[in-house]
């Protein structure tokens, strides 16, 4: 009997030990699995000990199970380098140990400056193909699709084995940026578009409103409805000490104009209201901006774009002189310190406004869709049109940075599992609620009801001011669903077209060229790029990219 008792005791001890061992395995440093199927993703002290709650069902069988699906597999991912707490690369770094613990695999990152990323990727694709995946800007697609460098993700997404996400949460303007000719290549991550930020307290101050009315002869519009009003407001406040955090003169509009950076994006967004003629379809004259879709004649030097650049030059005069050499983060910091009454830019700024360690404007960081223009250029009739309501144009300006699978990889499924982990709703919500990630909102589950399904309480818990976040999400929802949109350029050679534009914008903003001369030089350079790449093929790709309807010519 004693021997049987010893034997049974040993078996029980073994069973308990196995169970305890399993329990320990379910609560690792970055992943904790609860008995009800909840899974906690723990980012650790480097990321404020943030915990993201998901489930085994949302993670799918491969990542939701307890067996490491990719033990011994190394996935190599290329993207921009903004550091472990910087835009785009930061959240990838934060989720890397989580994915490694979930799968047993290893994620190796190739990080390069954003200005070098396109060239580095194309060089790698033309040689040894070192990478399995990349997180890229949507304007890379033209060259990547033409070169057959991408692998579709539709089948992986539909298979049900991987973390669950869907294109269905995207408004059409953003969904298009992840697909080509109806085929899905991109995995949801970032949603770029530009909005107008302004100081709620300053524009709503009764004394400021009274003084503006006296000086301009009309009531101070809050928010401004046209770019012409924006210019009036910027000029009115420039040089005055309207912010009481210091005793120095403050600015109207802050910009970032360093050549080779991202200032050219902001010109595109502003110019759209002057240059895009609204209409029910995309034909030769309506809903076009970049080129004439019939013959690829550049439209960048049309009167609408010239007038917009002239207005941008005037706005520049209402900001700090040093902004001619500033990168985007420097301009953001200027606004966050309370030194400018307005700025138009991406969603990062709204989230950064909530960070009291660096922001003096939390609670007064108001947001609105970009203004319209009180006139736009009708290219068909070669005349200015003054519409009854301002010509407001939505935009998806920027990169909308997201992951793609590179053709020929032996580790496509493992790479996809990481990109899909980044795309699940709770991870995506965590990312957009924290400004340093560089990931901006645009998808339905990130918006507040009735347009979306996110909970106001979650945003408040993440540290947002209620009025700020309500403005912020409403502005982006309206931006991405506007009836008229700025078409997105993503044909072959897009980086070259934009580099040529950036060079000439720098000359115009620096006072070395007039707006008209700078844009005429841009058009000439664009013709050269088109001819080099082949005009007929470029025309075909451009028509396909913008959904061109040949019914009107």
C-alpha positions as a printed Julia matrix, in Angstrom:
553×3 Matrix{Float64}:
   0.0    0.0     0.0
   2.83   2.3     0.92
   4.5    1.7    -2.43
   1.21   2.41   -4.26
   0.81   5.62   -2.26
   4.3    6.71   -3.16
   3.63   5.93   -6.81
   0.31   7.83   -6.83
   1.92  10.71   -5.0
   4.64  10.89   -7.61
   2.12  10.84  -10.43
   0.11  13.62   -8.76
   3.23  15.67   -8.24
   4.14  15.2   -11.89
   0.65  16.19  -13.01
   0.7   19.29  -10.81
   4.15  20.16  -12.06
   2.99  19.87  -15.67
  -0.03  22.02  -14.96
   2.08  24.61  -13.2
   4.5   24.51  -16.07
   1.7   25.17  -18.51
   0.47  27.99  -16.27
   3.89  29.59  -16.27
   4.1   29.3   -20.03
   0.77  31.12  -20.34
   2.11  34.14  -18.48
   5.34  35.14  -20.15
   6.97  38.58  -19.98
   4.99  39.91  -22.96
   1.97  37.6   -23.34
  -0.51  36.45  -20.71
  -3.31  34.03  -21.59
  -6.33  33.97  -19.28
  -8.67  30.98  -18.85
 -11.59  32.79  -20.55
  -9.67  33.2   -23.81
  -8.51  36.75  -23.11
  -4.92  37.43  -24.12
  -2.97  40.34  -22.65
  -0.19  41.8   -24.78
   2.29  43.49  -22.43
   4.6   46.08  -23.96
   6.83  46.46  -20.92
   8.41  49.4   -19.07
   9.94  50.91  -22.2
   6.37  51.65  -23.34
   4.8   52.68  -20.05
   3.85  49.09  -19.16
   0.98  49.37  -21.61
  -1.27  46.31  -21.79
  -3.39  45.63  -24.88
  -6.3   43.24  -24.44
  -7.23  40.85  -27.25
  -8.47  37.26  -27.46
  -7.44  33.89  -28.8
 -10.2   34.21  -31.4
  -8.97  37.61  -32.62
  -5.39  36.34  -32.79
  -6.46  33.34  -34.89
  -5.29  29.73  -34.5
  -1.64  30.36  -35.34
  -1.02  33.15  -32.82
  -3.89  32.33  -30.5
  -2.74  28.79  -29.85
  -0.14  27.78  -27.28
   2.25  26.11  -29.74
   4.84  28.44  -31.31
   3.87  28.58  -34.98
   7.17  29.98  -36.27
   9.83  28.66  -33.93
  13.24  29.09  -35.53
  11.94  31.41  -38.28
  13.51  34.84  -38.81
  11.39  37.48  -40.51
  13.17  40.48  -41.98
  11.2   43.74  -42.21
  12.31  47.03  -43.78
  10.91  50.44  -42.84
  11.79  54.01  -41.88
  13.92  54.71  -38.82
  12.48  57.19  -36.37
  13.73  55.33  -33.32
  12.17  53.01  -30.75
   9.76  55.75  -29.67
   9.32  57.43  -33.03
   6.8   57.42  -35.83
   6.1   54.08  -37.59
   9.27  52.31  -36.38
   8.35  52.84  -32.71
   5.16  50.74  -32.58
   6.89  48.02  -34.62
   9.64  47.91  -31.99
   7.0   47.84  -29.25
   5.15  44.83  -30.74
   8.24  42.92  -31.82
   8.82  41.06  -28.51
   5.09  40.33  -28.26
   5.09  38.66  -31.68
   8.29  36.78  -30.9
   6.77  35.37  -27.71
   3.52  34.46  -29.47
   5.22  32.66  -32.35
   8.7   31.61  -31.25
  10.06  33.45  -34.28
  12.49  36.32  -34.53
  11.8   39.69  -36.15
  14.84  41.42  -37.62
  14.36  45.06  -38.57
  16.09  46.99  -41.33
  15.72  50.65  -40.41
  16.79  53.49  -42.7
  16.04  57.23  -42.82
  12.68  57.93  -44.4
  14.36  59.92  -47.17
  16.36  56.81  -48.16
  13.67  54.16  -47.74
  12.33  54.06  -51.3
  15.83  53.87  -52.82
  16.96  51.21  -50.34
  13.89  49.07  -51.0
  14.2   49.28  -54.76
  17.92  48.49  -54.56
  17.23  45.43  -52.41
  14.51  44.21  -54.75
  16.87  44.49  -57.69
  19.6   42.47  -56.01
  19.57  39.91  -53.2
  16.02  40.42  -51.86
  17.07  40.42  -48.23
  13.63  41.35  -46.82
  10.38  39.44  -46.43
   8.17  42.47  -45.9
   8.27  46.24  -45.68
   6.21  48.99  -44.1
   5.94  51.54  -46.88
   4.13  54.63  -48.07
   1.19  54.07  -50.42
   2.87  56.09  -53.17
   5.47  53.31  -53.57
   2.83  51.1   -55.19
   3.31  52.2   -58.79
   6.87  50.94  -59.0
   6.29  47.9   -56.79
   3.26  46.67  -58.72
   4.86  47.35  -62.11
   7.91  45.37  -61.05
   5.79  42.51  -59.69
   7.48  42.95  -56.33
   4.4   42.45  -54.1
   2.47  39.38  -52.95
  -1.32  39.68  -52.42
  -2.7   39.28  -48.91
  -6.36  38.53  -49.75
  -5.96  34.77  -49.44
  -4.08  34.96  -46.14
  -6.67  37.34  -44.72
  -9.59  35.12  -45.78
  -8.01  31.87  -44.57
  -8.88  32.48  -40.91
  -5.56  31.27  -39.47
  -4.03  34.68  -38.74
  -4.9   37.71  -36.59
  -8.25  39.03  -37.8
  -8.7   42.37  -39.56
 -10.6   43.58  -42.61
 -10.65  46.18  -45.37
 -14.34  46.65  -44.57
 -13.47  49.11  -41.78
 -11.88  51.5   -44.29
 -13.59  54.34  -46.15
 -13.15  53.89  -49.92
 -10.53  56.66  -50.16
  -8.23  54.75  -47.8
  -9.1   51.25  -48.95
  -7.98  52.16  -52.47
  -4.48  52.89  -51.18
  -4.09  49.29  -50.0
  -5.16  47.71  -53.28
  -4.26  47.76  -56.95
  -6.76  46.79  -59.63
  -8.98  45.23  -56.97
  -6.23  43.07  -55.45
  -5.31  43.61  -51.8
  -1.6   44.07  -51.09
  -1.54  46.29  -48.01
  -2.16  45.4   -44.37
  -4.02  48.03  -42.34
  -1.87  50.28  -40.13
  -1.81  54.06  -40.61
  -4.35  56.45  -42.18
  -2.85  59.72  -43.36
  -4.8   62.84  -44.14
  -4.37  66.49  -43.22
  -6.63  68.65  -41.08
  -6.55  72.17  -39.63
  -5.53  72.66  -35.99
  -6.32  75.93  -34.26
  -6.33  77.38  -30.77
  -9.85  77.04  -29.44
  -9.29  79.53  -26.6
  -7.73  82.2   -28.81
 -10.27  82.17  -31.64
 -13.2   82.06  -29.22
 -11.9   84.86  -26.99
 -14.49  87.71  -27.05
 -11.82  90.41  -27.08
 -10.05  88.79  -30.02
 -13.33  88.42  -31.87
 -14.2   92.08  -31.27
 -10.78  93.26  -32.48
 -10.91  91.01  -35.54
 -14.35  92.33  -36.5
 -13.1   95.89  -36.21
  -9.97  95.21  -38.24
 -11.36  92.95  -40.99
 -14.98  94.0   -41.18
 -16.47  90.55  -40.68
 -16.96  88.17  -37.74
 -14.05  85.91  -36.84
 -15.06  82.5   -38.26
 -14.52  79.56  -35.89
 -13.37  77.42  -37.54
 -12.43  79.21  -40.76
 -14.32  77.9   -43.79
 -11.91  79.13  -46.52
  -8.18  79.44  -47.02
  -8.75  83.13  -47.63
 -10.16  83.39  -44.1
  -7.22  81.38  -42.77
  -4.86  83.97  -44.27
  -6.82  86.82  -42.7
  -6.73  85.16  -39.29
  -3.04  84.33  -39.54
  -2.17  87.9   -40.49
  -4.34  89.32  -37.71
  -2.63  87.3   -34.95
   0.94  87.31  -36.31
   3.35  89.4   -34.26
   0.97  89.87  -31.32
   1.5   88.41  -27.85
  -1.83  86.59  -27.72
  -0.5   83.51  -25.88
   0.31  84.11  -22.23
   2.87  81.39  -21.69
   5.59  83.93  -22.46
   5.91  87.62  -23.3
   7.23  87.13  -26.81
   5.33  87.85  -30.04
   3.45  84.84  -31.42
   2.71  83.6   -34.92
  -0.28  83.1   -37.17
   0.51  79.89  -39.11
   3.47  77.61  -38.45
   4.86  75.59  -41.37
   7.84  73.3   -41.96
   9.7   74.05  -45.14
  13.04  72.28  -45.07
  13.83  70.94  -48.57
  13.89  67.17  -48.86
  11.38  66.7   -46.06
   7.56  66.8   -46.16
   6.55  70.4   -46.86
   5.44  69.58  -50.41
   2.63  67.43  -49.01
   1.09  70.46  -47.36
   1.11  72.41  -50.6
  -0.82  69.57  -52.26
  -3.53  69.6   -49.59
  -3.93  73.38  -49.68
  -3.9   73.62  -53.47
  -6.63  71.0   -53.9
  -9.38  73.49  -53.0
  -8.14  75.85  -55.75
  -7.47  73.23  -58.42
  -9.86  70.26  -58.11
 -13.13  70.86  -59.92
 -15.89  68.79  -58.31
 -18.13  66.54  -60.36
 -20.04  63.25  -60.26
 -17.29  61.27  -62.06
 -13.57  61.48  -62.74
 -13.22  62.69  -66.31
 -10.78  64.94  -68.13
 -11.75  68.04  -66.13
 -13.41  66.87  -62.92
 -11.73  65.36  -59.85
  -8.26  65.53  -61.39
  -5.2   67.34  -60.06
  -1.86  65.95  -61.23
  -2.02  65.34  -64.99
  -4.48  65.63  -67.84
  -5.59  61.99  -68.09
  -5.9   62.24  -71.87
  -2.32  63.21  -72.67
  -0.35  63.36  -69.37
   0.16  67.13  -69.58
   1.15  68.24  -66.05
  -1.5   70.34  -64.31
   0.81  71.52  -61.54
   1.33  74.93  -63.22
  -2.35  75.68  -63.77
  -3.76  78.95  -62.33
  -5.37  77.13  -59.4
  -2.08  75.69  -58.18
  -0.28  78.99  -58.78
  -2.84  80.9   -56.71
  -2.52  78.31  -53.93
   1.27  78.64  -53.86
   0.98  82.41  -53.71
  -1.31  82.05  -50.7
   1.14  79.62  -49.07
   3.9   82.19  -49.53
   1.72  84.74  -47.77
   0.98  82.32  -44.94
   4.7   81.73  -44.55
   5.14  85.41  -43.74
   2.88  84.99  -40.67
   5.12  82.35  -39.08
   8.59  82.24  -37.53
  11.44  83.07  -39.9
  13.32  79.89  -38.93
  10.58  77.6   -40.29
  12.14  77.78  -43.75
  14.65  75.21  -42.44
  12.41  73.24  -40.1
  11.48  69.57  -40.23
   7.95  68.58  -39.31
   8.65  67.77  -35.61
  10.08  71.26  -35.09
   6.9   72.85  -36.42
   4.78  70.57  -34.23
   6.77  71.56  -31.16
   6.24  75.24  -31.95
   2.46  74.73  -31.98
   2.59  72.58  -28.85
   4.41  75.38  -27.01
   1.49  77.69  -27.8
   3.35  79.87  -30.3
   1.09  79.59  -33.36
  -2.64  80.04  -33.62
  -2.97  77.53  -36.5
  -1.24  74.63  -38.22
  -2.44  72.2   -40.87
  -0.91  68.77  -40.75
  -1.47  65.07  -39.97
  -3.13  63.37  -37.03
   0.07  63.1   -35.02
  -0.31  66.66  -33.77
  -3.74  66.09  -32.23
  -2.43  63.17  -30.22
   0.72  65.05  -29.22
  -1.45  67.91  -27.95
  -2.64  65.53  -25.21
   0.89  64.86  -23.92
   1.21  67.31  -21.04
   4.92  66.62  -20.78
   5.42  68.5   -24.05
   2.13  70.3   -24.78
   0.78  73.56  -23.36
  -2.39  73.43  -25.47
  -4.27  70.36  -24.24
  -7.95  71.24  -24.06
  -7.47  74.08  -26.55
  -6.29  71.96  -29.49
  -9.3   72.35  -31.78
  -9.47  70.49  -35.09
 -11.49  70.93  -38.28
 -11.36  69.58  -41.84
  -9.16  71.62  -44.14
 -10.91  74.76  -45.38
 -12.23  75.2   -48.89
 -11.56  78.04  -51.29
 -13.96  80.8   -52.29
 -12.86  80.22  -55.9
 -11.44  77.4   -58.01
 -10.04  77.14  -61.53
 -12.33  75.62  -64.18
  -9.85  74.18  -66.66
 -12.52  73.2   -69.16
 -13.72  76.79  -69.58
 -10.42  78.47  -68.58
 -12.09  80.62  -65.95
 -12.32  81.11  -62.2
 -15.53  79.87  -60.57
 -16.91  81.33  -57.36
 -19.2   78.63  -55.93
 -22.09  79.35  -53.59
 -20.28  77.34  -50.91
 -16.5   77.05  -50.5
 -14.89  74.34  -52.64
 -13.8   71.92  -49.94
 -11.71  68.89  -50.95
 -10.9   65.92  -48.73
  -7.48  64.32  -48.83
  -5.44  61.23  -48.06
  -2.22  63.23  -48.27
   0.81  61.43  -46.89
   2.09  57.88  -46.76
  -0.7   55.96  -44.99
   2.2   53.74  -43.92
   1.36  50.07  -43.97
   2.88  46.65  -44.4
   3.26  44.72  -47.64
   4.69  41.29  -48.42
   7.58  41.18  -50.85
   7.39  38.65  -53.68
   9.76  35.72  -53.51
  10.0   35.58  -49.72
  10.2   32.13  -48.15
   8.67  33.5   -44.95
   5.61  35.32  -46.27
   3.16  33.71  -43.85
   5.29  34.47  -40.8
   5.79  38.04  -42.0
   2.07  38.41  -42.6
   1.3   37.18  -39.09
   3.29  40.11  -37.66
   1.67  42.68  -39.95
  -1.76  41.26  -39.12
  -1.0   41.46  -35.39
  -0.32  45.18  -35.86
  -3.67  45.48  -37.69
  -6.04  44.0   -35.1
  -8.43  46.51  -33.56
  -7.02  46.77  -30.01
  -3.45  47.23  -31.22
  -4.58  49.77  -33.81
  -6.59  51.72  -31.2
  -3.65  51.78  -28.81
  -1.43  53.13  -31.58
  -3.72  55.97  -32.69
  -4.34  57.08  -29.12
  -0.63  57.78  -28.56
   0.91  60.53  -30.66
   4.49  59.27  -30.74
   3.53  56.19  -32.8
   2.97  58.17  -36.01
  -0.14  56.05  -36.66
  -3.21  58.16  -37.37
  -6.94  57.34  -37.25
  -9.19  56.81  -40.24
 -10.94  53.46  -39.83
 -14.51  52.95  -38.68
 -13.71  51.24  -35.38
 -11.52  54.2   -34.4
 -14.28  56.8   -34.84
 -16.91  57.72  -32.27
 -20.6   56.89  -32.78
 -22.63  57.34  -34.85
 -19.94  57.28  -37.58
 -17.84  54.65  -35.81
 -17.75  52.2   -32.92
 -14.93  53.31  -30.6
 -15.81  54.27  -27.02
 -15.28  57.81  -25.77
 -14.36  56.37  -22.37
 -11.36  54.58  -23.89
 -10.04  57.82  -25.37
 -10.52  59.63  -22.07
  -8.77  56.8   -20.24
  -5.85  57.21  -22.66
  -5.55  60.84  -21.49
  -7.45  62.77  -24.15
  -9.44  65.92  -23.49
 -13.05  65.28  -24.44
 -13.58  68.33  -26.65
 -10.22  67.82  -28.36
 -10.89  64.18  -29.24
 -14.45  64.82  -30.41
 -13.19  67.55  -32.76
 -10.26  65.41  -33.86
 -12.16  62.28  -34.86
 -15.0   64.2   -36.49
 -12.48  66.15  -38.6
 -10.83  62.98  -39.88
 -14.1   61.21  -40.55
 -15.25  64.18  -42.66
 -11.86  64.41  -44.4
 -11.83  60.78  -45.54
 -15.48  60.72  -46.63
 -15.68  64.1   -48.38
 -17.72  64.12  -51.62
 -14.73  65.55  -53.49
 -11.26  64.11  -52.84
  -7.74  65.04  -53.86
  -6.67  62.1   -56.06
  -3.67  60.2   -54.76
  -0.59  59.97  -56.98
   1.0   56.5   -56.91
   2.1   55.74  -60.46
   5.64  54.75  -61.4
   8.09  57.54  -60.72
   5.97  59.23  -58.03
   8.98  59.88  -55.76
  10.77  61.53  -58.71
   7.76  63.73  -59.52
   7.52  64.8   -55.91
  11.24  65.46  -55.59
  11.03  67.81  -58.55
   8.07  69.58  -56.94
   9.86  69.84  -53.59
  12.91  71.44  -55.21
  10.83  74.12  -56.89
   8.67  74.75  -53.82
  11.84  75.41  -51.85
  12.85  78.02  -54.41
   9.43  79.68  -54.22
   9.18  79.66  -50.43
  12.73  80.89  -50.13
  11.95  83.87  -52.37
  14.21  82.81  -55.22
  11.35  82.23  -57.69
   7.81  83.41  -58.15
   5.06  80.87  -57.65
   4.34  80.85  -61.38
   7.98  80.32  -62.37
   8.51  77.59  -59.78
   5.5   75.58  -60.91
   6.34  76.08  -64.59
   9.75  74.58  -63.85
   8.06  71.73  -62.03
   5.84  70.99  -65.04
   8.88  70.93  -67.32
  10.66  68.46  -65.01
   7.54  66.29  -64.83
   7.37  66.08  -68.62
  10.93  64.85  -68.66
  10.2   62.18  -66.07
   7.12  61.03  -67.97
   8.98  60.84  -71.26
  11.76  58.83  -69.64
   9.31  56.32  -68.17
   7.17  56.13  -71.31
   4.2   58.43  -71.76
   1.7   55.84  -72.98
   2.37  53.45  -70.12
   2.27  56.3   -67.62
  -1.04  57.45  -69.04
  -2.47  53.95  -68.76
  -1.31  53.59  -65.15
  -2.53  57.06  -64.21
  -5.99  56.49  -65.66
  -6.23  53.2   -63.8
  -5.02  54.73  -60.52
  -7.54  57.6   -60.5
 -10.54  55.64  -61.83
 -10.7   57.7   -65.02
 -13.96  57.83  -66.96
 -13.26  58.54  -70.63
 -16.77  59.77  -71.3
 -15.71  63.45  -71.36
 -12.79  64.8   -73.34
